[in-house]
Coordinates of C-alpha atoms in Angstrom, one line a residue:
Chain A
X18 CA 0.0 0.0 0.0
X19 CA 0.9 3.1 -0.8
X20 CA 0.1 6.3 1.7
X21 CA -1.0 9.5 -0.3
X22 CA -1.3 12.7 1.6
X23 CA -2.2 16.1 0.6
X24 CA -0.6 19.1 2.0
X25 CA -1.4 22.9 2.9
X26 CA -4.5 24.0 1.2
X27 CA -5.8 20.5 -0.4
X28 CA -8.5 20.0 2.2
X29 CA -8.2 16.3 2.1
X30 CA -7.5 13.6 4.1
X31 CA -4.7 11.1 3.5
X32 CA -5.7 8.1 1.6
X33 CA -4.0 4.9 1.6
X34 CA -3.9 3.5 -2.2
X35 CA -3.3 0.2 -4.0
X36 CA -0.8 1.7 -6.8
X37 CA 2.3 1.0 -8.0
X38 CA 3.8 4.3 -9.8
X39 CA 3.4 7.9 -10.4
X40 CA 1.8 7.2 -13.4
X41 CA -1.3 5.8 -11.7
X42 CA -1.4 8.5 -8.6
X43 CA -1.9 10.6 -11.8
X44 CA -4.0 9.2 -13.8
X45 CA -6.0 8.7 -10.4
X46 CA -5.4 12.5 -9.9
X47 CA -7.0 13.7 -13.1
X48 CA -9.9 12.1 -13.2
X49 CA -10.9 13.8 -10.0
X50 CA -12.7 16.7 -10.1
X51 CA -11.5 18.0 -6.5
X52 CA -7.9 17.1 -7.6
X53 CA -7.0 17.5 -11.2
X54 CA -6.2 21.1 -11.1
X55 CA -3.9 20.2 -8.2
X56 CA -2.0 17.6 -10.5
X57 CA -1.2 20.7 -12.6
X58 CA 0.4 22.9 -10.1
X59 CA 1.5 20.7 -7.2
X60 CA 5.1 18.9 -6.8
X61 CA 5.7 15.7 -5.7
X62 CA 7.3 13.5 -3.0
X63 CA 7.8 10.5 -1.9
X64 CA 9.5 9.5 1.5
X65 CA 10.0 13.3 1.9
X66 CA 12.2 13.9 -1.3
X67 CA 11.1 15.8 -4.0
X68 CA 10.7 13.5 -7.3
X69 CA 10.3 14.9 -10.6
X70 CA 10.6 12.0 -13.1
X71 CA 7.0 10.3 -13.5
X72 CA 8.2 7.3 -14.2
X73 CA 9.9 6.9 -10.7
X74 CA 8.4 3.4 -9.7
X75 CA 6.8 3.3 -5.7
X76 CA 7.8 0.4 -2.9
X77 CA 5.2 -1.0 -1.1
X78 CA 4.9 1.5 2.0
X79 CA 6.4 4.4 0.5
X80 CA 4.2 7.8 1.5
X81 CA 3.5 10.1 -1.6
X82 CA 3.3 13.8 -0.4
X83 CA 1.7 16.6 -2.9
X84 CA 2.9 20.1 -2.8
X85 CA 0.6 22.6 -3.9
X86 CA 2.1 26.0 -4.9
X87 CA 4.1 27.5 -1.8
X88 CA 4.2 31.0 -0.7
X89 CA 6.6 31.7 2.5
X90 CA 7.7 34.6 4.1
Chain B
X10 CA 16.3 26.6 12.0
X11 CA 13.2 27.9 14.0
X12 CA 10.1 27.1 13.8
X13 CA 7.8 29.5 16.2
X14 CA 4.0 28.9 16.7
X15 CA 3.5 33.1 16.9
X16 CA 4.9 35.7 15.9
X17 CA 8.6 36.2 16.0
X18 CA 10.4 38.2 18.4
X19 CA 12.0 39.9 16.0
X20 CA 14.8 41.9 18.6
X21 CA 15.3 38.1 20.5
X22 CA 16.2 36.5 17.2
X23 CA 18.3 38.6 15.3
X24 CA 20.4 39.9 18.9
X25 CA 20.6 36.2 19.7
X26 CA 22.1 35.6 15.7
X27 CA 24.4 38.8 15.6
X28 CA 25.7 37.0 18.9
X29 CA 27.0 34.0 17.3
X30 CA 28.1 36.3 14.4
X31 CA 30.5 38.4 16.3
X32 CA 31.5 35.3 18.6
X33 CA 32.9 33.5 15.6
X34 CA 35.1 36.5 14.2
X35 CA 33.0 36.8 11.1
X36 CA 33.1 40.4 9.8
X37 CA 29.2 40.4 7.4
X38 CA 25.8 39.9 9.0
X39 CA 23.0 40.6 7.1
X40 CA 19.3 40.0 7.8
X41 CA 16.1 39.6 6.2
X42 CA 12.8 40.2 8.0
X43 CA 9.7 40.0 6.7
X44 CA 6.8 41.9 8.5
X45 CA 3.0 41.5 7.6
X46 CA 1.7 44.5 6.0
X47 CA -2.2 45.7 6.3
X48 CA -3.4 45.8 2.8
X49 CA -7.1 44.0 1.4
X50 CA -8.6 44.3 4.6
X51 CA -7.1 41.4 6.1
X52 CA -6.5 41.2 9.7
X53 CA -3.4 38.6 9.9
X54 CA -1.6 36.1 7.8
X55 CA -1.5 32.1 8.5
X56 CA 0.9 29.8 7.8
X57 CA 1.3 26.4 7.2
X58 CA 4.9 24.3 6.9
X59 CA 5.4 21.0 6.1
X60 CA 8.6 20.5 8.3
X61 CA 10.5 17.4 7.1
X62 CA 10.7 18.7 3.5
X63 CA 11.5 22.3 5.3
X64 CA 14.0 20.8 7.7
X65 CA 15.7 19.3 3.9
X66 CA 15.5 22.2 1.9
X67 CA 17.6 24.0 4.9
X68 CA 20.2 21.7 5.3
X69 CA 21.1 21.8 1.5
X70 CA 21.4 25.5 2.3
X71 CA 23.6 25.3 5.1
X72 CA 26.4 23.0 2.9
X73 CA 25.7 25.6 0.1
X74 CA 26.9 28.3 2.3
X75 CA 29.0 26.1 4.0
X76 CA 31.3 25.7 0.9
X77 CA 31.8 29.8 0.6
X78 CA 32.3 30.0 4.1
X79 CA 29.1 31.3 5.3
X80 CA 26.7 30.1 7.4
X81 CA 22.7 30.3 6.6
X82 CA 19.6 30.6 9.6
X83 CA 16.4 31.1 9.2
X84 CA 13.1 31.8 11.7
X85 CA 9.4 31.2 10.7
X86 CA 5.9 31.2 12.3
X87 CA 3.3 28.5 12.2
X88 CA -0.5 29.6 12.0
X89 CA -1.3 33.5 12.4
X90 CA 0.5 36.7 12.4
X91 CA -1.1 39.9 12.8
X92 CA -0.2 42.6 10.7
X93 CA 2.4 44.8 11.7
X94 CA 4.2 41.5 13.0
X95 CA 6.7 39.6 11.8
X96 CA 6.5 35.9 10.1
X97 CA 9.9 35.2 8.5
X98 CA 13.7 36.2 9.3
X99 CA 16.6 34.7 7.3
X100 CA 20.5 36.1 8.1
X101 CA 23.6 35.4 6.5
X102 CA 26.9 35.1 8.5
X103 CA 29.9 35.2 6.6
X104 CA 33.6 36.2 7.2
X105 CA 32.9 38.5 3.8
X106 CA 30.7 41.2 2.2
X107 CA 30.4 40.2 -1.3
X108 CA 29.2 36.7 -0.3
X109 CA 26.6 37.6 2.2
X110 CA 25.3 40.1 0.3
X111 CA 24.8 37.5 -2.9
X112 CA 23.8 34.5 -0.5
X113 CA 21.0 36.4 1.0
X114 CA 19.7 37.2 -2.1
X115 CA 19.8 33.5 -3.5
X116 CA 18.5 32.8 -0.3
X117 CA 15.2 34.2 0.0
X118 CA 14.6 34.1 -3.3
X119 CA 14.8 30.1 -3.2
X120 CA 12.8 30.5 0.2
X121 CA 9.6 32.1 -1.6
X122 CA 10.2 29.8 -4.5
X123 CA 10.8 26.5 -2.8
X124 CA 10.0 26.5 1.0
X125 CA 6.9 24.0 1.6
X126 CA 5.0 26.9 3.1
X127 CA 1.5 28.0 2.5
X128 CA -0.1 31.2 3.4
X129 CA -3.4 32.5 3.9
X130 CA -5.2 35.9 4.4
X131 CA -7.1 36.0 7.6
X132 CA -10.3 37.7 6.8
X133 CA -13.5 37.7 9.1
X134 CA -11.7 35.0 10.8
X135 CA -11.3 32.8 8.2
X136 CA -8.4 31.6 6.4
X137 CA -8.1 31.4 2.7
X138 CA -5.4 30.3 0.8
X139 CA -3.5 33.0 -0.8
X140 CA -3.2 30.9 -4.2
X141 CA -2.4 34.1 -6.3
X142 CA 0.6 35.4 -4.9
X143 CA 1.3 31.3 -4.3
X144 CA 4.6 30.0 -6.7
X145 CA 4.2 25.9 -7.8
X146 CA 7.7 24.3 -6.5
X147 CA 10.3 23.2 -8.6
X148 CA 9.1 19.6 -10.3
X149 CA 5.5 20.9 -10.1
X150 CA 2.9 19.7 -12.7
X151 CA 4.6 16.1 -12.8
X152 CA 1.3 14.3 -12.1
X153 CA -0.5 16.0 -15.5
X154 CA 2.4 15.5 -17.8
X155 CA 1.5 12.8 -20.5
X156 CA 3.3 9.6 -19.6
X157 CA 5.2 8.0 -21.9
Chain C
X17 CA 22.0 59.3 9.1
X18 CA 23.7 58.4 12.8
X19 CA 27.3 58.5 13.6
X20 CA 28.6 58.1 16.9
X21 CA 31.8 58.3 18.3
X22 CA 31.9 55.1 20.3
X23 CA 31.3 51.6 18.8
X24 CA 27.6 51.1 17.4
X25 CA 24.7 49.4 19.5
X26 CA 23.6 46.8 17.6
X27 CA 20.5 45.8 19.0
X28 CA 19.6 49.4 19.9
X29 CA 19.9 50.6 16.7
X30 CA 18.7 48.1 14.4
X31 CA 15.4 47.7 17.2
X32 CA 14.8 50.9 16.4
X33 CA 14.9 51.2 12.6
X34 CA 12.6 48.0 12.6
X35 CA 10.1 49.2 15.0
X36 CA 10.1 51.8 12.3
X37 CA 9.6 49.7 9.4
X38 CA 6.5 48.0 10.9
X39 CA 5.2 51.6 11.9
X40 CA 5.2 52.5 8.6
X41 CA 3.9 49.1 7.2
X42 CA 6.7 48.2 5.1
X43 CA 6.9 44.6 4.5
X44 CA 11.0 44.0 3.9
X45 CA 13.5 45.0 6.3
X46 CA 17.3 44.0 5.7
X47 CA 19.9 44.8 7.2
X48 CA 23.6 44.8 6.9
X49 CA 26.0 45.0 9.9
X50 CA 29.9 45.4 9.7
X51 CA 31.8 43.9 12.5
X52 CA 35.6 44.2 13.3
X53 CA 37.0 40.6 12.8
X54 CA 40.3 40.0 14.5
X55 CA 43.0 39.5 12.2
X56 CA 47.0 40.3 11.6
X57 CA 47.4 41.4 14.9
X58 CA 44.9 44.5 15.0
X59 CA 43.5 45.4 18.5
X60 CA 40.9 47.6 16.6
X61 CA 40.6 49.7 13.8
X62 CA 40.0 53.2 14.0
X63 CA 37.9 55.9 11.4
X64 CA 38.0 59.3 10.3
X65 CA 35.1 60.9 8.7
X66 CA 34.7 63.8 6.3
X67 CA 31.1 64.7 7.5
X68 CA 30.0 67.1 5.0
X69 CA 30.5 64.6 1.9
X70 CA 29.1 61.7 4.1
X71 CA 25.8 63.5 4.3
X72 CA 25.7 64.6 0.8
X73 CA 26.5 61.4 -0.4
X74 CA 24.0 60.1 2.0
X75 CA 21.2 62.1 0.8
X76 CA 21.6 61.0 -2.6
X77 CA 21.2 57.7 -1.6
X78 CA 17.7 58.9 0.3
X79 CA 16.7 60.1 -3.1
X80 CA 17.8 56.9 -5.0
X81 CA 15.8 55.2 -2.5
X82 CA 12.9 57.5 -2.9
X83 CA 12.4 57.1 -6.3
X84 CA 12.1 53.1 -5.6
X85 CA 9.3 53.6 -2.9
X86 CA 11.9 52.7 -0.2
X87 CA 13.8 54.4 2.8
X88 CA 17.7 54.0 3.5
X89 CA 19.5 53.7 6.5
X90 CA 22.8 54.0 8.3
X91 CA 25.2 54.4 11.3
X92 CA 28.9 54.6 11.5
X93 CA 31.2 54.6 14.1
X94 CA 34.3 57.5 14.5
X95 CA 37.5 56.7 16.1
X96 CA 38.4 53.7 17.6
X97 CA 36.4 49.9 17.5
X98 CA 37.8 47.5 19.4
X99 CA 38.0 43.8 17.2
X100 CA 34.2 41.8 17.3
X101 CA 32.6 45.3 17.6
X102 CA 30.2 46.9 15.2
X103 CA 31.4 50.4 13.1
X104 CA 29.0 50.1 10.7
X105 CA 25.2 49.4 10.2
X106 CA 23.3 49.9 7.0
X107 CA 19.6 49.0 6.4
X108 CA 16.7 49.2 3.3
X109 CA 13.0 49.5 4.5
X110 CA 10.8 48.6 1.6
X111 CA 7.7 47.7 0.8
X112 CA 8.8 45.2 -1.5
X113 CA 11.3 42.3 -1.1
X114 CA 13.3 42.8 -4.8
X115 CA 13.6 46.6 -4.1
X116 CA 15.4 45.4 -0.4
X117 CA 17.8 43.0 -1.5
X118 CA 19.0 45.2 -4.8
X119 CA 19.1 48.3 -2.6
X120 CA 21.1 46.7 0.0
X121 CA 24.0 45.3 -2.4
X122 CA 24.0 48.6 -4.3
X123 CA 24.3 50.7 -1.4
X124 CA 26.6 48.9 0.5
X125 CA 28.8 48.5 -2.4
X126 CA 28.8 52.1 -2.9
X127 CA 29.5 53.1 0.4
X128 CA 32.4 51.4 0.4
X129 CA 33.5 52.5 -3.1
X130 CA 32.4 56.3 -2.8
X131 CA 31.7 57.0 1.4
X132 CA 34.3 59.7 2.8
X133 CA 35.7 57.8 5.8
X134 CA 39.5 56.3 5.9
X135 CA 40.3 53.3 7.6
X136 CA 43.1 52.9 10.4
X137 CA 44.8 49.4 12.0
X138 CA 45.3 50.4 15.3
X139 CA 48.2 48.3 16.6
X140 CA 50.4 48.6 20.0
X141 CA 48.0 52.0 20.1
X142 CA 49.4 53.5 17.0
X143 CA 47.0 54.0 14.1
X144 CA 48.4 52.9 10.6
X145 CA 46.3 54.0 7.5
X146 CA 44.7 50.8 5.4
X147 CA 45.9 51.8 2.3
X148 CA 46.2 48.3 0.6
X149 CA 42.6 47.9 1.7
X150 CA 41.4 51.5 0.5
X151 CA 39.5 52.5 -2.7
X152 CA 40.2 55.6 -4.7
X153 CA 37.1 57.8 -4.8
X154 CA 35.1 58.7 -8.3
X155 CA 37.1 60.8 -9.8
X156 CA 40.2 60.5 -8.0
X157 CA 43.5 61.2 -9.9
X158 CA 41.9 64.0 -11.5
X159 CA 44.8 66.7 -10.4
X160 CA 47.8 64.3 -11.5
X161 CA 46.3 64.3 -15.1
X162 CA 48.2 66.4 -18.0
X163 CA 46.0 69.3 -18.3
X164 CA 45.1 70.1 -22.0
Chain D
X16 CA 42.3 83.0 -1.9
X17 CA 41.7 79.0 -1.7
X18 CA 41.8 77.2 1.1
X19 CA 43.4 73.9 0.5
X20 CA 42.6 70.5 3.1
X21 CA 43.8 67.2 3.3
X22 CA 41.4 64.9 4.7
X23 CA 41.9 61.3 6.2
X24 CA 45.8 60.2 5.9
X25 CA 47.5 62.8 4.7
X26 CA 49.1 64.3 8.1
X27 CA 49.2 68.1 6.0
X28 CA 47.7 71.1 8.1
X29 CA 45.0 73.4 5.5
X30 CA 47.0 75.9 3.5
X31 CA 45.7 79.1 2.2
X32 CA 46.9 79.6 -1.4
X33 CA 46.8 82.3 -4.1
X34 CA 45.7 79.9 -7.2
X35 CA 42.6 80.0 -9.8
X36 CA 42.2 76.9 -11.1
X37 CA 42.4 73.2 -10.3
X38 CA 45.4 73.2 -12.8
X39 CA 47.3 75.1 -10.5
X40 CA 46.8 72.9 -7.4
X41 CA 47.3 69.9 -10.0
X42 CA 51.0 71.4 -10.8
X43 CA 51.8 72.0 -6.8
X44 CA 51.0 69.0 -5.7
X45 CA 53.0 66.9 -8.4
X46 CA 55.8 69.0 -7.6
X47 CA 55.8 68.2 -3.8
X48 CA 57.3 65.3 -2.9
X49 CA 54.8 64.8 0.1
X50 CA 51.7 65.3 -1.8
X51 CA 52.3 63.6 -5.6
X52 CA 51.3 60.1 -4.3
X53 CA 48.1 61.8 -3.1
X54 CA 47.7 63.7 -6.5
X55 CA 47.8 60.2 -8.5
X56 CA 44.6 58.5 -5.9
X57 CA 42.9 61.0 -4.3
X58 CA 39.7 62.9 -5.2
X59 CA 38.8 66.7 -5.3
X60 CA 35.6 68.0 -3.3
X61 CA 35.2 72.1 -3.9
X62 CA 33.3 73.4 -1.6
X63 CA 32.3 69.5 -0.8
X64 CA 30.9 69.1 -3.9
X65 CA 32.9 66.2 -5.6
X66 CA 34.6 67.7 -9.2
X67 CA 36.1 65.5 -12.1
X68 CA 36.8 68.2 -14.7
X69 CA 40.4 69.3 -14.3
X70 CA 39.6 72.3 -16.2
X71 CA 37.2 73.8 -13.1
X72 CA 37.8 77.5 -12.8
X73 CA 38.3 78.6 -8.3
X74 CA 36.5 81.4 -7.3
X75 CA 38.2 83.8 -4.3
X76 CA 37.0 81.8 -1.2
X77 CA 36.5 78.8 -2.8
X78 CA 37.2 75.2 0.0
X79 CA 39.2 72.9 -1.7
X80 CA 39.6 69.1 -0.2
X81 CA 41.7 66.3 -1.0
X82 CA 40.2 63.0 -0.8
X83 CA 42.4 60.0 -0.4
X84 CA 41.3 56.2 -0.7
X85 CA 38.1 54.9 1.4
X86 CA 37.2 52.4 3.3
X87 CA 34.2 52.6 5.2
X88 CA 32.7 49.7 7.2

């Protein structure tokens, strides 16, 4: 299983998913209607390091973090 | 790196930093202090971090200064801030001028772009998330590429 | 504009210019600080200033500043500064984070290009000019050219 | 008259002299041997207003300063 959680503004709770890549968290992503404009202009980690090649494959128990756009300061 | 749930104390922080500055024979110090401003009726700013990513994105700035002989700190709030209060302090130590000077620019400027923080106006009490001004992190928009 | 002929109060002075910044609702504060580092022996350095040019070059600066919605700042010590002591202080108050960190590098640069104030070693009490370390003025040479 | 200072370094006391022009101050100082270092890296305030055009006419009562190397900070 796969943990999926979503950060800062996403007002979602953590979901725990049966996936085995990126590719399917995105395809998951987009065809939600609360979520797909979050694919767009989120990032992406998993284990708490930032991952920006969607064909990263996921390990059983690996946690997927999504970063919507940031504003600190 | 600190992380303070209110407002930071701006004259603790920076005295406490120019400490350690002076202590270690290092002749720059500069600071940058952000301070919420009044503007669109809001009455505060709120913050949220996501720490271990945070904690991360620091440490590869302290080896970055590191290897020009500087050393990096930063202070930030959790939740509100009031205007006229401050939410966000980074310094820059260094033995010389033209490297602090660069390295705190570089430094913020990667904070705003980078930093897994997210803001949002307080208004009537409630927050909302201040997606406008808001900057998608390096590697964003990986979910809706096409895969291949 | 501050000098003072004593080293400067760090904390004082920069508590101050900040509790101005947030009194005026500006949202970026930086600061720079100068601090005498120990080094080849010194026991302090020691400063002369030329107070008239100071100011005028000074108030250009305010005007620079002006024109870029932001305020300038700074404090300088005369005489003698005993090694991890503050002579200098300069700041930008600014509504705008960009405006701060360019300011800052540009007027601190300047300063030390272009500010009328000569720099001393002060070792076994005796003051020896830092020429090696000094910068010639704009303009300087201008009475050993051939006149035409 | 012009009253001539040396600012910073230059251990010189003011003198009063009877010249017209920055020309004439140039020649002076080349031909002391205490002051044609200073000549080659110092700038020239009148009346602390910084001039680069050797050709600047003095008026009687004129305030002339030399301006060795800085270093603030």
């Amino acid at each position: 299983m796969i943990k999926v959680e979503f950060l800062g503004p996403i007002e979602l709770d953590s979901v725990d998913m049966d996936i085995k890549s990126l590719k399917e968290l995105s395809a998951y992503m987009k065809s939600s209607d609360e979520l797909k404009d979050w694919a767009i202009n989120s990032a992406v980690a998993v284990n708490d390091v930032i991952v920006t090649d969607i064909n990263y494959e996921l390990k059983d128990g690996d946690r997927v973090s999504i970063l919507p756009p940031v504003c600190g300061g | 790196m600190e992380l303070y749930s209110e407002p930071l104390n701006v004259d603790k922080i920076t005295s406490k930093w120019y400490k350690e500055s002076s202590n270690l024979n290092y002749g720059a110090f500069i600071t940058f202090i952000g301070t919420i401003r009044e503007e669109d009726g809001i009455e505060a700013l709120s913050f949220d971090i996501y720490e271990p990513i945070l904690k991360k994105w620091f440490e590869t700035w302290q080896e970055k200064a590191e290897e020009r002989g500087a050393i990096v700190k930063m202070a930030h709030s959790i939740g509100d801030v009031p205007i006229n209060k401050s939410s966000y302090i980074s310094a820059v130590i260094s033995p010389k001028r033209r490297v602090a000077l660069e390295l705190i620019d570089e430094f913020v400027e990667d904070f705003k772009a980078n930093a897994p923080i997210w803001k949002y106006d307080v208004i009537d009490g409630k927050r909302v998330y201040a997606k406008d001004r808001s900057t998608p992190m390096r590697g964003a928009g990986i979910l809706a590429k096409e895969s291949n």
